[in-house]
């Protein structure tokens, strides 16, 4: 009865968004770098490229240093390490919230900071309240805008479709871009003297945060809010991505899609988090990140012997943003960061 209630509520909340666009399927091989010449088919080229990127993920997620950081007031900007055809998207925008008040007075507390990655299609104000709450807890925070979001969105878009879509190669590379952006934000914090750095991500941001934590040695703690082992399975089964699935239907099956999008999936990188404090948060009645997928990732951590903490919210995906569930979620996330950094 409780599940039925929350599932109905989730569907009503999801139905409020009426501007989703079904975009046509594309292999997106034109987005790939380090191509090894013509392949027998776009599928085979993308399959081989993805396998190489997983095998050499250090290079795939390498973010070269930059001196292009600019801080005006609390607005931070810097060039993205990955260049796309859209100039607006190639500058990263972030909001910096230094730790304030008595909580930041201690020397150790003053060296703590967190990079915050919001959810897919987050507006410019999303996660700002959470970032301020983190700062009030004595931990500075940098709230990043994801690729193709708000100021980074080109004129032809009204939603951030280019980071998750039926264009397979573009989805791979734009999610990679988000990880490189997050790593550069970590480098900026480190350059300002922060020594205890964490990362927090929600929904799509959670996946990107885990990929970042798995490849950025400066990150000590990762709070992952809504989780799945596979990027493809969320798109294929999730309520929020039904319009993306519609563009995939008839052109590819889930098994192939899972292999092609493996470079941007948490599954291959769990072992890389052995030296990171990890919090895995999921929602019992989630239809966007189906709870079975979330529990599979928790089980993966357990089987690999990677230390972690898990917390199940008594709500769904969309309802996580509604009181009192947003209060509980925020409390769990901030408490974890305050205790581990």
mmCIF file of N, CA and C in Angstrom, residues 182-258:
data_model
loop_
_atom_site.group_PDB
_atom_site.id
_atom_site.type_symbol
_atom_site.label_atom_id
_atom_site.label_comp_id
_atom_site.label_asym_id
_atom_site.label_seq_id
_atom_site.Cartn_x
_atom_site.Cartn_y
_atom_site.Cartn_z
ATOM 1 N N UNK A 182 34.456 18.638 -12.767
ATOM 2 C CA UNK A 182 34.475 18.441 -11.316
ATOM 3 C C UNK A 182 35.914 18.294 -10.815
ATOM 4 N N UNK A 183 36.750 17.598 -11.558
ATOM 5 C CA UNK A 183 38.149 17.445 -11.145
ATOM 6 C C UNK A 183 38.858 18.804 -11.140
ATOM 7 N N UNK A 184 38.566 19.647 -12.119
ATOM 8 C CA UNK A 184 39.187 20.977 -12.127
ATOM 9 C C UNK A 184 38.693 21.821 -10.952
ATOM 10 N N UNK A 185 37.445 21.637 -10.558
ATOM 11 C CA UNK A 185 36.947 22.336 -9.369
ATOM 12 C C UNK A 185 37.697 21.864 -8.123
ATOM 13 N N UNK A 186 37.957 20.564 -8.031
ATOM 14 C CA UNK A 186 38.741 20.028 -6.917
ATOM 15 C C UNK A 186 40.153 20.619 -6.929
ATOM 16 N N UNK A 187 40.755 20.720 -8.109
ATOM 17 C CA UNK A 187 42.100 21.277 -8.215
ATOM 18 C C UNK A 187 42.117 22.735 -7.745
ATOM 19 N N UNK A 188 41.061 23.480 -8.075
ATOM 20 C CA UNK A 188 40.974 24.880 -7.636
ATOM 21 C C UNK A 188 40.907 24.951 -6.114
ATOM 22 N N UNK A 189 40.091 24.097 -5.523
ATOM 23 C CA UNK A 189 39.996 24.077 -4.057
ATOM 24 C C UNK A 189 41.334 23.718 -3.432
ATOM 25 N N UNK A 190 41.999 22.745 -3.997
ATOM 26 C CA UNK A 190 43.303 22.345 -3.472
ATOM 27 C C UNK A 190 44.296 23.499 -3.563
ATOM 28 N N UNK A 191 44.242 24.253 -4.662
ATOM 29 C CA UNK A 191 45.125 25.390 -4.829
ATOM 30 C C UNK A 191 44.870 26.510 -3.846
ATOM 31 N N UNK A 192 43.661 26.548 -3.286
ATOM 32 C CA UNK A 192 43.326 27.561 -2.285
ATOM 33 C C UNK A 192 43.627 27.086 -0.859
ATOM 34 N N UNK A 193 44.246 25.914 -0.740
ATOM 35 C CA UNK A 193 44.668 25.444 0.573
ATOM 36 C C UNK A 193 43.746 24.432 1.229
ATOM 37 N N UNK A 194 42.675 24.036 0.545
ATOM 38 C CA UNK A 194 41.799 23.014 1.122
ATOM 39 C C UNK A 194 42.474 21.652 1.023
ATOM 40 N N UNK A 195 42.469 20.934 2.125
ATOM 41 C CA UNK A 195 43.151 19.642 2.179
ATOM 42 C C UNK A 195 42.185 18.474 2.308
ATOM 43 N N UNK A 196 41.038 18.710 2.942
ATOM 44 C CA UNK A 196 40.046 17.643 3.117
ATOM 45 C C UNK A 196 38.873 17.941 2.187
ATOM 46 N N UNK A 197 38.879 17.282 1.034
ATOM 47 C CA UNK A 197 37.920 17.598 -0.025
ATOM 48 C C UNK A 197 36.987 16.418 -0.243
ATOM 49 N N UNK A 198 35.710 16.716 -0.347
ATOM 50 C CA UNK A 198 34.704 15.708 -0.639
ATOM 51 C C UNK A 198 33.897 16.085 -1.865
ATOM 52 N N UNK A 199 32.987 15.214 -2.242
ATOM 53 C CA UNK A 199 32.104 15.472 -3.369
ATOM 54 C C UNK A 199 30.727 14.933 -3.041
ATOM 55 N N UNK A 200 29.710 15.645 -3.484
ATOM 56 C CA UNK A 200 28.324 15.253 -3.265
ATOM 57 C C UNK A 200 27.589 15.366 -4.592
ATOM 58 N N UNK A 201 26.863 14.326 -4.955
ATOM 59 C CA UNK A 201 26.098 14.366 -6.199
ATOM 60 C C UNK A 201 24.727 13.753 -6.018
ATOM 61 N N UNK A 202 23.775 14.271 -6.779
ATOM 62 C CA UNK A 202 22.399 13.786 -6.708
ATOM 63 C C UNK A 202 21.937 13.314 -8.081
ATOM 64 N N UNK A 203 21.346 12.115 -8.131
ATOM 65 C CA UNK A 203 20.776 11.568 -9.365
ATOM 66 C C UNK A 203 21.884 11.447 -10.412
ATOM 67 N N UNK A 204 21.750 12.075 -11.572
ATOM 68 C CA UNK A 204 22.846 12.053 -12.545
ATOM 69 C C UNK A 204 24.126 12.572 -11.899
ATOM 70 N N UNK A 205 24.004 13.616 -11.075
ATOM 71 C CA UNK A 205 25.169 14.143 -10.378
ATOM 72 C C UNK A 205 25.829 13.121 -9.475
ATOM 73 N N UNK A 206 25.054 12.182 -8.949
ATOM 74 C CA UNK A 206 25.610 11.131 -8.109
ATOM 75 C C UNK A 206 26.518 10.210 -8.915
ATOM 76 N N UNK A 207 26.061 9.821 -10.095
ATOM 77 C CA UNK A 207 26.880 8.983 -10.973
ATOM 78 C C UNK A 207 28.179 9.699 -11.326
ATOM 79 N N UNK A 208 28.057 10.974 -11.705
ATOM 80 C CA UNK A 208 29.234 11.745 -12.086
ATOM 81 C C UNK A 208 30.162 11.953 -10.899
ATOM 82 N N UNK A 209 29.587 12.123 -9.707
ATOM 83 C CA UNK A 209 30.402 12.292 -8.502
ATOM 84 C C UNK A 209 31.192 11.033 -8.197
ATOM 85 N N UNK A 210 30.582 9.869 -8.393
ATOM 86 C CA UNK A 210 31.315 8.634 -8.124
ATOM 87 C C UNK A 210 32.459 8.457 -9.120
ATOM 88 N N UNK A 211 32.200 8.747 -10.400
ATOM 89 C CA UNK A 211 33.267 8.647 -11.397
ATOM 90 C C UNK A 211 34.412 9.586 -11.048
ATOM 91 N N UNK A 212 34.073 10.777 -10.565
ATOM 92 C CA UNK A 212 35.102 11.747 -10.174
ATOM 93 C C UNK A 212 35.893 11.241 -8.979
ATOM 94 N N UNK A 213 35.195 10.772 -7.953
ATOM 95 C CA UNK A 213 35.870 10.282 -6.749
ATOM 96 C C UNK A 213 36.776 9.093 -7.058
ATOM 97 N N UNK A 214 36.366 8.266 -8.021
ATOM 98 C CA UNK A 214 37.152 7.083 -8.366
ATOM 99 C C UNK A 214 38.444 7.440 -9.091
ATOM 100 N N UNK A 215 38.535 8.657 -9.638
ATOM 101 C CA UNK A 215 39.704 9.024 -10.435
ATOM 102 C C UNK A 215 40.440 10.254 -9.922
ATOM 103 N N UNK A 216 39.938 10.869 -8.846
ATOM 104 C CA UNK A 216 40.575 12.063 -8.291
ATOM 105 C C UNK A 216 41.098 11.746 -6.894
ATOM 106 N N UNK A 217 42.420 11.584 -6.747
ATOM 107 C CA UNK A 217 42.969 11.155 -5.449
ATOM 108 C C UNK A 217 42.804 12.188 -4.335
ATOM 109 N N UNK A 218 42.529 13.443 -4.656
ATOM 110 C CA UNK A 218 42.352 14.451 -3.610
ATOM 111 C C UNK A 218 41.026 14.307 -2.863
ATOM 112 N N UNK A 219 40.085 13.553 -3.420
ATOM 113 C CA UNK A 219 38.767 13.412 -2.810
ATOM 114 C C UNK A 219 38.817 12.351 -1.713
ATOM 115 N N UNK A 220 38.419 12.754 -0.503
ATOM 116 C CA UNK A 220 38.435 11.848 0.647
ATOM 117 C C UNK A 220 37.073 11.234 0.934
ATOM 118 N N UNK A 221 35.993 11.921 0.548
ATOM 119 C CA UNK A 221 34.646 11.457 0.887
ATOM 120 C C UNK A 221 33.707 11.715 -0.277
ATOM 121 N N UNK A 222 32.798 10.771 -0.514
ATOM 122 C CA UNK A 222 31.823 10.896 -1.598
ATOM 123 C C UNK A 222 30.432 10.565 -1.062
ATOM 124 N N UNK A 223 29.533 11.540 -1.118
ATOM 125 C CA UNK A 223 28.139 11.337 -0.729
ATOM 126 C C UNK A 223 27.320 11.201 -2.004
ATOM 127 N N UNK A 224 26.818 9.994 -2.266
ATOM 128 C CA UNK A 224 26.158 9.666 -3.529
ATOM 129 C C UNK A 224 24.659 9.498 -3.277
ATOM 130 N N UNK A 225 23.889 10.404 -3.835
ATOM 131 C CA UNK A 225 22.469 10.552 -3.522
ATOM 132 C C UNK A 225 21.628 10.078 -4.708
ATOM 133 N N UNK A 226 21.089 8.855 -4.629
ATOM 134 C CA UNK A 226 20.389 8.124 -5.701
ATOM 135 C C UNK A 226 21.436 7.446 -6.584
ATOM 136 N N UNK A 227 21.397 6.139 -6.627
ATOM 137 C CA UNK A 227 22.522 5.370 -7.156
ATOM 138 C C UNK A 227 22.065 4.214 -8.034
ATOM 139 N N UNK A 228 22.963 3.811 -8.929
ATOM 140 C CA UNK A 228 22.758 2.637 -9.776
ATOM 141 C C UNK A 228 24.111 2.167 -10.261
ATOM 142 N N UNK A 229 24.294 0.861 -10.476
ATOM 143 C CA UNK A 229 25.581 0.404 -10.995
ATOM 144 C C UNK A 229 25.788 0.730 -12.468
ATOM 145 N N UNK A 230 24.688 0.872 -13.214
ATOM 146 C CA UNK A 230 24.788 1.059 -14.658
ATOM 147 C C UNK A 230 24.026 2.301 -15.115
ATOM 148 N N UNK A 231 24.674 3.112 -15.932
ATOM 149 C CA UNK A 231 24.056 4.293 -16.535
ATOM 150 C C UNK A 231 22.902 3.863 -17.448
ATOM 151 N N UNK A 232 23.150 2.847 -18.271
ATOM 152 C CA UNK A 232 22.163 2.432 -19.264
ATOM 153 C C UNK A 232 20.871 1.945 -18.631
ATOM 154 N N UNK A 233 20.963 1.214 -17.542
ATOM 155 C CA UNK A 233 19.769 0.635 -16.929
ATOM 156 C C UNK A 233 18.832 1.701 -16.388
ATOM 157 N N UNK A 234 19.399 2.798 -15.864
ATOM 158 C CA UNK A 234 18.562 3.889 -15.383
ATOM 159 C C UNK A 234 17.820 4.526 -16.548
ATOM 160 N N UNK A 235 18.533 4.782 -17.639
ATOM 161 C CA UNK A 235 17.889 5.375 -18.814
ATOM 162 C C UNK A 235 16.826 4.442 -19.366
ATOM 163 N N UNK A 236 17.100 3.160 -19.389
ATOM 164 C CA UNK A 236 16.203 2.173 -19.986
ATOM 165 C C UNK A 236 14.945 1.963 -19.150
ATOM 166 N N UNK A 237 15.089 1.995 -17.817
ATOM 167 C CA UNK A 237 13.980 1.633 -16.936
ATOM 168 C C UNK A 237 13.387 2.797 -16.159
ATOM 169 N N UNK A 238 14.054 3.942 -16.154
ATOM 170 C CA UNK A 238 13.663 5.027 -15.276
ATOM 171 C C UNK A 238 12.472 5.832 -15.767
ATOM 172 N N UNK A 239 11.683 6.315 -14.832
ATOM 173 C CA UNK A 239 10.526 7.157 -15.145
ATOM 174 C C UNK A 239 10.959 8.474 -15.778
ATOM 175 N N UNK A 240 12.024 9.071 -15.274
ATOM 176 C CA UNK A 240 12.465 10.386 -15.745
ATOM 177 C C UNK A 240 13.053 10.346 -17.149
ATOM 178 N N UNK A 241 13.455 9.169 -17.603
ATOM 179 C CA UNK A 241 14.147 9.046 -18.894
ATOM 180 C C UNK A 241 13.335 8.260 -19.918
ATOM 181 N N UNK A 242 12.027 8.163 -19.701
ATOM 182 C CA UNK A 242 11.186 7.405 -20.633
ATOM 183 C C UNK A 242 11.261 7.978 -22.048
ATOM 184 N N UNK A 243 11.409 9.302 -22.172
ATOM 185 C CA UNK A 243 11.484 9.923 -23.498
ATOM 186 C C UNK A 243 12.816 9.596 -24.184
ATOM 187 N N UNK A 244 13.884 9.402 -23.410
ATOM 188 C CA UNK A 244 15.155 8.974 -23.994
ATOM 189 C C UNK A 244 15.042 7.527 -24.454
ATOM 190 N N UNK A 245 14.432 6.691 -23.637
ATOM 191 C CA UNK A 245 14.201 5.291 -24.014
ATOM 192 C C UNK A 245 13.399 5.213 -25.307
ATOM 193 N N UNK A 246 12.430 6.108 -25.478
ATOM 194 C CA UNK A 246 11.624 6.097 -26.704
ATOM 195 C C UNK A 246 12.491 6.326 -27.936
ATOM 196 N N UNK A 247 13.544 7.134 -27.803
ATOM 197 C CA UNK A 247 14.452 7.350 -28.925
ATOM 198 C C UNK A 247 15.381 6.176 -29.181
ATOM 199 N N UNK A 248 15.571 5.323 -28.174
ATOM 200 C CA UNK A 248 16.440 4.155 -28.304
ATOM 201 C C UNK A 248 15.709 2.921 -28.820
ATOM 202 N N UNK A 249 14.416 2.838 -28.540
ATOM 203 C CA UNK A 249 13.642 1.645 -28.853
ATOM 204 C C UNK A 249 13.723 1.276 -30.330
ATOM 205 N N UNK A 250 13.971 -0.012 -30.557
ATOM 206 C CA UNK A 250 14.027 -0.522 -31.921
ATOM 207 C C UNK A 250 15.382 -0.383 -32.577
ATOM 208 N N UNK A 251 16.304 0.349 -31.929
ATOM 209 C CA UNK A 251 17.625 0.563 -32.521
ATOM 210 C C UNK A 251 18.743 -0.146 -31.752
ATOM 211 N N UNK A 252 18.504 -0.454 -30.488
ATOM 212 C CA UNK A 252 19.522 -1.084 -29.659
ATOM 213 C C UNK A 252 18.837 -1.757 -28.486
ATOM 214 N N UNK A 253 19.439 -2.818 -27.966
ATOM 215 C CA UNK A 253 18.878 -3.482 -26.786
ATOM 216 C C UNK A 253 19.676 -3.086 -25.548
ATOM 217 N N UNK A 254 19.154 -3.440 -24.379
ATOM 218 C CA UNK A 254 19.768 -2.994 -23.137
ATOM 219 C C UNK A 254 21.158 -3.566 -22.954
ATOM 220 N N UNK A 255 21.384 -4.831 -23.284
ATOM 221 C CA UNK A 255 22.703 -5.429 -23.085
ATOM 222 C C UNK A 255 23.779 -4.680 -23.869
ATOM 223 N N UNK A 256 23.488 -4.346 -25.116
ATOM 224 C CA UNK A 256 24.457 -3.599 -25.917
ATOM 225 C C UNK A 256 24.658 -2.203 -25.350
ATOM 226 N N UNK A 257 23.557 -1.552 -25.002
ATOM 227 C CA UNK A 257 23.648 -0.197 -24.468
ATOM 228 C C UNK A 257 24.457 -0.170 -23.184
ATOM 229 N N UNK A 258 24.281 -1.166 -22.336
ATOM 230 C CA UNK A 258 25.027 -1.237 -21.076
ATOM 231 C C UNK A 258 26.534 -1.311 -21.348
#
